XYZ file of C-alpha atoms in Angstrom:
438
model
C 0.000 0.000 0.000
C 2.837 2.537 0.506
C 3.677 1.986 -3.177
C 0.028 2.475 -4.146
C -0.344 5.636 -2.052
C 2.868 6.985 -3.535
C 1.467 6.420 -7.021
C -2.204 7.364 -6.582
C -2.349 9.505 -3.428
C -5.487 9.229 -1.276
C -3.814 8.362 2.035
C -6.881 9.457 4.030
C -9.140 6.842 2.389
C -6.688 4.063 1.563
C -8.025 1.750 4.305
C -11.146 1.313 2.139
C -9.035 -0.655 -0.331
C -9.322 -3.412 2.294
C -12.653 -2.521 3.883
C -14.493 -2.208 0.554
C -13.359 -5.652 -0.560
C -14.269 -7.135 2.841
C -17.711 -5.536 2.681
C -18.768 -6.783 -0.765
C -17.168 -10.226 -0.528
C -18.743 -10.929 2.875
C -22.223 -9.662 1.992
C -22.407 -11.735 -1.189
C -21.212 -15.080 0.232
C -24.687 -16.374 1.197
C -26.246 -14.813 -1.906
C -23.858 -16.638 -4.253
C -24.463 -19.855 -2.338
C -28.222 -19.562 -2.692
C -28.034 -18.558 -6.359
C -25.887 -21.605 -7.094
C -28.565 -23.768 -5.432
C -31.159 -22.196 -7.739
C -29.245 -21.873 -11.033
C -26.468 -24.450 -10.746
C -22.842 -24.420 -9.577
C -21.136 -24.030 -12.968
C -22.793 -20.813 -14.238
C -22.610 -19.105 -10.843
C -18.958 -20.043 -10.273
C -18.001 -18.867 -13.763
C -20.031 -15.676 -13.283
C -18.376 -14.916 -9.948
C -14.903 -15.643 -11.317
C -15.558 -13.381 -14.308
C -16.547 -10.490 -12.030
C -13.477 -11.113 -9.873
C -11.125 -11.041 -12.863
C -12.723 -7.907 -14.341
C -12.352 -6.230 -10.940
C -8.710 -7.377 -10.750
C -7.861 -5.982 -14.184
C -9.600 -2.669 -13.474
C -7.884 -2.406 -10.062
C -4.526 -2.737 -11.780
C -5.466 0.040 -14.200
C -6.863 2.431 -11.544
C -5.757 6.062 -11.919
C -6.688 7.315 -8.448
C -7.565 5.928 -5.017
C -11.322 6.362 -5.487
C -11.227 4.230 -8.638
C -9.113 1.594 -6.907
C -11.598 1.342 -4.025
C -14.551 1.045 -6.448
C -12.806 -1.653 -8.500
C -11.784 -3.527 -5.335
C -15.431 -3.573 -4.285
C -16.310 -5.015 -7.700
C -13.572 -7.588 -7.228
C -15.096 -8.459 -3.839
C -18.510 -9.048 -5.430
C -16.998 -11.862 -7.459
C -14.727 -13.114 -4.682
C -17.758 -13.931 -2.538
C -18.536 -16.837 -4.851
C -15.130 -18.484 -5.110
C -14.459 -20.266 -1.809
C -18.107 -20.990 -0.998
C -19.129 -22.516 -4.329
C -15.725 -24.161 -4.749
C -16.077 -26.045 -1.471
C -19.662 -26.973 -2.319
C -18.532 -28.447 -5.647
C -15.948 -30.589 -3.841
C -18.641 -31.763 -1.431
C -20.886 -32.888 -4.278
C -18.253 -34.528 -6.488
C -16.901 -36.983 -3.915
C -18.103 -39.466 -1.331
C -17.578 -38.813 2.372
C -14.009 -40.070 2.844
C -12.666 -38.586 -0.401
C -14.595 -35.403 0.313
C -12.878 -35.047 3.692
C -9.437 -35.430 2.114
C -10.229 -32.937 -0.664
C -11.622 -30.361 1.781
C -8.441 -30.807 3.808
C -6.334 -30.149 0.711
C -8.518 -27.139 -0.144
C -8.026 -25.629 3.302
C -4.307 -26.414 3.161
C -3.863 -24.765 -0.236
C -5.783 -21.717 0.986
C -3.469 -21.427 3.998
C -0.343 -21.904 1.870
C -1.546 -19.232 -0.563
C -2.044 -16.895 2.400
C 1.644 -17.349 3.171
C 2.972 -17.053 -0.392
C 0.616 -14.282 -1.570
C 1.940 -11.399 0.557
C 5.547 -12.389 -0.180
C 4.887 -12.509 -3.931
C 2.972 -9.234 -3.723
C 5.939 -7.574 -2.041
C 8.320 -8.832 -4.744
C 6.027 -7.571 -7.528
C 5.540 -4.178 -5.857
C 9.289 -3.738 -5.276
C 10.665 -5.038 -8.568
C 7.870 -4.791 -11.188
C 4.857 -2.633 -10.286
C 2.129 -2.687 -7.653
C -0.342 -2.985 -10.543
C 0.839 -6.542 -11.171
C -0.416 -7.531 -7.738
C -3.830 -7.350 -9.469
C -2.913 -8.257 -13.035
C -1.369 -11.568 -11.946
C -4.846 -12.845 -11.011
C -5.985 -12.745 -14.635
C -3.946 -15.576 -16.262
C -4.506 -17.914 -13.314
C -8.203 -17.038 -13.271
C -8.589 -17.769 -16.981
C -7.037 -21.206 -16.471
C -9.469 -21.762 -13.612
C -12.411 -20.772 -15.802
C -11.359 -23.224 -18.504
C -11.044 -26.066 -15.978
C -14.426 -25.338 -14.358
C -16.175 -24.889 -17.721
C -14.982 -28.286 -18.991
C -14.931 -30.182 -15.689
C -18.549 -29.358 -14.809
C -19.927 -29.473 -18.350
C -22.356 -32.287 -17.487
C -23.998 -30.542 -14.534
C -27.780 -30.957 -14.483
C -29.828 -27.772 -14.870
C -32.584 -26.849 -12.403
C -35.887 -28.429 -13.518
C -37.865 -25.186 -13.361
C -37.325 -21.447 -13.387
C -36.631 -20.349 -9.800
C -38.425 -17.491 -8.082
C -35.974 -14.870 -6.818
C -36.680 -13.304 -3.422
C -35.701 -9.754 -4.428
C -36.990 -8.167 -1.208
C -34.976 -10.628 0.859
C -31.829 -9.971 -1.206
C -32.201 -6.185 -0.816
C -32.833 -6.285 2.939
C -30.033 -8.789 3.565
C -27.515 -6.781 1.537
C -28.551 -3.509 3.195
C -28.518 -4.969 6.699
C -25.175 -6.734 6.473
C -23.560 -3.805 4.634
C -24.713 -1.393 7.346
C -23.501 -3.800 10.051
C -20.032 -4.048 8.519
C -19.855 -0.287 7.927
C -20.629 0.298 11.594
C -18.134 -2.319 12.707
C -15.373 -0.916 10.464
C -16.091 2.611 11.708
C -15.895 1.399 15.323
C -12.487 -0.102 14.628
C -11.285 3.170 13.107
C -12.678 5.522 15.774
C -12.042 3.278 18.794
C -15.562 3.867 20.136
C -19.033 2.411 19.571
C -20.834 5.612 20.609
C -19.880 7.811 17.645
C -22.657 8.723 15.187
C -20.744 7.103 12.305
C -20.910 3.839 14.251
C -24.355 4.016 15.857
C -26.294 5.107 12.756
C -25.217 2.173 10.538
C -25.844 -0.277 13.399
C -29.395 1.027 13.854
C -29.996 0.709 10.109
C -28.558 -2.821 10.227
C -30.883 -3.840 13.063
C -33.961 -2.525 11.262
C -33.019 -4.037 7.889
C -32.168 -7.461 9.335
C -35.384 -7.499 11.390
C -37.303 -6.746 8.187
C -35.321 -9.455 6.418
C -36.446 -12.081 8.944
C -40.086 -11.041 8.501
C -39.825 -11.209 4.702
C -38.062 -14.584 4.723
C -40.787 -16.138 6.864
C -43.359 -15.255 4.193
C -41.334 -15.714 0.988
C -42.294 -18.544 -1.389
C -38.630 -19.332 -2.138
C -36.559 -17.352 0.415
C -32.982 -16.410 -0.354
C -31.981 -17.695 3.120
C -34.517 -20.338 4.268
C -34.765 -19.869 8.030
C -35.628 -23.560 8.469
C -31.953 -24.340 7.896
C -31.240 -23.087 11.407
C -33.385 -25.867 12.869
C -30.604 -28.271 11.851
C -28.105 -28.754 14.655
C -25.111 -29.144 12.346
C -25.870 -25.836 10.625
C -26.203 -24.050 13.974
C -22.975 -25.639 15.217
C -21.120 -24.612 12.054
C -22.371 -21.026 12.289
C -21.557 -20.568 15.992
C -18.148 -22.257 15.951
C -17.250 -20.508 12.694
C -18.142 -17.095 14.130
C -16.090 -17.596 17.299
C -13.155 -19.102 15.413
C -13.226 -16.078 13.093
C -12.971 -13.716 16.054
C -9.960 -15.635 17.400
C -8.264 -16.086 14.019
C -8.428 -12.459 12.901
C -7.554 -11.331 16.413
C -4.322 -13.306 16.262
C -3.482 -12.185 12.721
C -4.157 -8.507 13.509
C -2.641 -8.016 16.962
C 0.275 -10.456 17.192
C 2.398 -8.498 14.649
C 1.422 -5.240 16.393
C 2.713 -6.610 19.714
C 5.980 -7.665 18.100
C 6.528 -4.213 16.592
C 5.168 -1.892 19.289
C 6.268 -3.786 22.418
C 9.159 -6.064 21.473
C 10.614 -3.647 18.905
C 10.743 -6.001 15.913
C 10.769 -4.715 12.353
C 7.644 -5.040 10.217
C 9.243 -7.889 8.260
C 10.215 -9.770 11.427
C 6.751 -9.250 12.917
C 5.076 -10.613 9.794
C 7.432 -13.582 9.713
C 6.297 -14.554 13.219
C 2.917 -15.542 11.704
C 4.535 -18.132 9.401
C 4.068 -21.015 11.904
C 0.406 -20.009 12.245
C -0.156 -20.629 8.538
C 1.972 -23.778 8.433
C 0.161 -25.249 11.444
C -3.135 -24.448 9.749
C -2.082 -26.104 6.473
C -0.721 -29.305 7.997
C -3.498 -29.792 10.538
C -6.229 -29.140 7.956
C -4.973 -32.169 6.034
C -4.482 -34.247 9.190
C -7.875 -33.214 10.567
C -9.626 -34.335 7.384
C -8.303 -37.849 8.014
C -8.864 -37.876 11.785
C -12.544 -36.951 11.455
C -13.359 -40.620 10.753
C -11.611 -41.802 13.903
C -12.521 -39.234 16.519
C -15.727 -37.756 15.057
C -16.708 -34.165 14.413
C -17.070 -33.023 18.025
C -13.754 -34.448 19.206
C -11.832 -32.703 16.451
C -13.582 -29.335 16.895
C -13.052 -29.547 20.662
C -9.348 -30.230 20.159
C -9.067 -27.287 17.772
C -10.870 -24.875 20.086
C -8.784 -26.089 23.033
C -5.608 -25.297 21.060
C -6.901 -21.794 20.285
C -7.668 -21.302 23.985
C -4.182 -22.439 24.968
C -2.659 -20.110 22.382
C -4.456 -17.036 23.726
C -3.586 -18.065 27.273
C 0.052 -18.029 26.181
C -0.455 -14.659 24.470
C -1.640 -13.147 27.778
C 1.776 -13.984 29.285
C 3.729 -12.038 26.650
C 5.861 -9.058 27.677
C 8.701 -6.924 26.322
C 11.241 -9.747 26.849
C 9.404 -12.027 24.387
C 11.653 -13.624 21.764
C 10.673 -14.389 18.182
C 11.098 -18.111 18.879
C 8.657 -18.002 21.795
C 6.145 -16.008 19.758
C 6.386 -18.436 16.827
C 5.863 -21.384 19.190
C 2.688 -19.827 20.586
C 1.200 -18.839 17.227
C 1.905 -22.372 15.973
C -0.505 -23.634 18.649
C -3.147 -21.219 17.296
C -2.520 -22.433 13.738
C -2.966 -26.043 14.833
C -6.286 -25.057 16.412
C -7.555 -23.368 13.261
C -6.487 -26.311 11.102
C -8.283 -28.853 13.282
C -11.631 -27.049 13.426
C -11.865 -25.746 9.848
C -12.556 -28.934 7.906
C -14.947 -30.974 10.143
C -17.897 -28.595 9.823
C -17.516 -28.423 6.036
C -17.494 -32.218 5.786
C -20.363 -32.546 8.256
C -22.863 -30.479 6.239
C -25.773 -32.874 5.522
C -26.396 -33.794 1.885
C -30.097 -34.161 2.636
C -30.383 -30.373 2.919
C -31.624 -28.768 -0.301
C -29.485 -25.668 0.208
C -26.071 -27.321 0.474
C -24.165 -24.413 -1.054
C -26.017 -21.893 1.097
C -25.099 -23.824 4.262
C -21.428 -23.840 3.248
C -21.648 -20.148 2.385
C -23.241 -19.305 5.745
C -20.348 -21.012 7.545
C -17.838 -18.878 5.616
C -20.024 -15.786 6.046
C -20.245 -16.014 9.836
C -16.511 -16.679 10.097
C -15.822 -13.494 8.091
C -18.345 -11.445 10.092
C -16.851 -12.816 13.311
C -13.433 -11.670 12.157
C -14.660 -8.166 11.307
C -16.526 -7.747 14.594
C -13.712 -9.325 16.615
C -11.020 -7.048 15.230
C -13.171 -3.951 15.799
C -14.099 -4.889 19.376
C -10.504 -5.829 20.191
C -9.338 -2.550 18.674
C -11.823 -0.699 20.862
C -10.541 -2.520 23.953
C -7.002 -1.506 23.022
C -8.048 2.140 22.551
C -9.871 2.216 25.899
C -6.862 0.827 27.741
C -4.500 3.244 26.008
C -6.856 6.085 26.931
C -6.769 4.915 30.541
C -3.029 5.537 30.612
C -1.770 1.995 30.072
C 1.152 1.396 27.739
C 0.900 -0.608 24.543
C 1.857 -3.828 26.358
C -0.985 -3.368 28.854
C -3.442 -2.419 26.118
C -2.638 -5.505 24.047
C -2.758 -7.671 27.165
C -6.425 -6.674 27.455
C -6.956 -7.627 23.798
C -5.498 -11.090 24.381
C -7.591 -11.583 27.528
C -10.690 -10.810 25.467
C -9.530 -13.329 22.857
C -9.088 -15.887 25.625
C -12.690 -15.333 26.793
C -13.919 -15.810 23.218
C -11.937 -19.049 22.929
C -13.440 -20.396 26.167
C -16.881 -19.683 24.698
C -15.742 -21.461 21.522
C -14.827 -24.571 23.546
C -18.332 -24.553 25.023
C -19.843 -24.092 21.551
C -18.061 -27.243 20.358
C -20.605 -29.288 22.334
C -23.227 -28.177 19.793
C -21.362 -30.320 17.258
C -22.820 -33.845 16.896
C -20.906 -36.499 18.840
C -21.344 -39.355 16.359
C -18.666 -40.546 13.985
C -18.569 -39.178 10.465
C -19.572 -42.407 8.707
C -22.510 -43.068 11.067
C -23.970 -39.596 10.689
C -23.458 -39.618 6.921
C -25.273 -42.951 6.527
C -28.170 -41.731 8.658
C -28.319 -38.506 6.655
C -28.428 -40.350 3.321
C -31.291 -42.533 4.644
C -33.106 -39.456 5.907
C -33.128 -40.701 9.500
C -33.156 -38.362 12.519
C -29.781 -38.295 14.264
C -28.165 -36.677 17.232
C -27.218 -33.955 14.766
C -30.866 -32.918 14.619
C -31.000 -33.459 10.837
């Protein structure tokens, strides 16, 4: 971003390069999932990828910061489809055991890309041009489009023309957008009482209340509320939300502690997160295999317990912390994320008509949890700094809050069905009631 600001200006609004993308990609996750249930995976995935690539190309060609923010928001509209529909496709192509392995690989590749992406972006910005951070998406995306177009060519089309719940779409988009705007503003101002924070939150409450009313009456609702009567869906939403708070809290505030308290450089502070990603990658693959031996609940409990231990270790950090100690502690957090990511994706019942929507809701609540978590933690840090505490004391309060969230996440793991993966899958395919509430 320093390279971008140096080229385009707009320092006062540059944070919206991130916030705008977060807003549009998060809001559209459930919408893309539902549309793929109605119109088919292939056309919706290709449509979302097309929008993403157009947004990428335009972002690279932006001539000022306002254009870049607008094109990033367009890019986010398409990005909302990619992970959610991609994981749904994997779930439908393979049986349970192969599906678990493939979801593990998916999660592992995502984590590995999160490690390589920033490094590659830095190289491109330093030695080529920051514009190629966006342009590089295009050739890879075109290859992806060709593979999806040919690989899913035999997909069956919906038997009848679906009815779109336009009122539900409008209220959902307005409500979630206002919620995220309020949350982002709270993170920037350090208070939840400012008008720029309170007004969007009030709008969000009214729009989402109206959305629930509309969905109860809609012939073909965009988000069928009956899905939340399924215990697995509820478990996935709650655990995903709390894991998102913990994950983004670690990613956001661990490097800040290393720089502001320990005195590390920005590069050293970023490097400390490497074990977090590696632990995530490896344990996603391992967790996909263990789910058949220990069941969904056991694996999610283990993951949440690791996250709790990690934040407990974070609360003990001080100015004498070494990089090795920090990397050891964030590795524990990465192991926790890896263990609890895959089980809830594999567990999603095939008997549900809205399979893609359920997967999308899991991703959606994890992203919303991250946005809310970072803003609340940022507010806690601002309050403690305002009370006269140093940065170490302020961040200690942030980590204590993360620890409380992780304890709640451990409790939420008991919502996850206790049966083994094969048993629950067989019952689901036969349409039998299970301890999962399906």
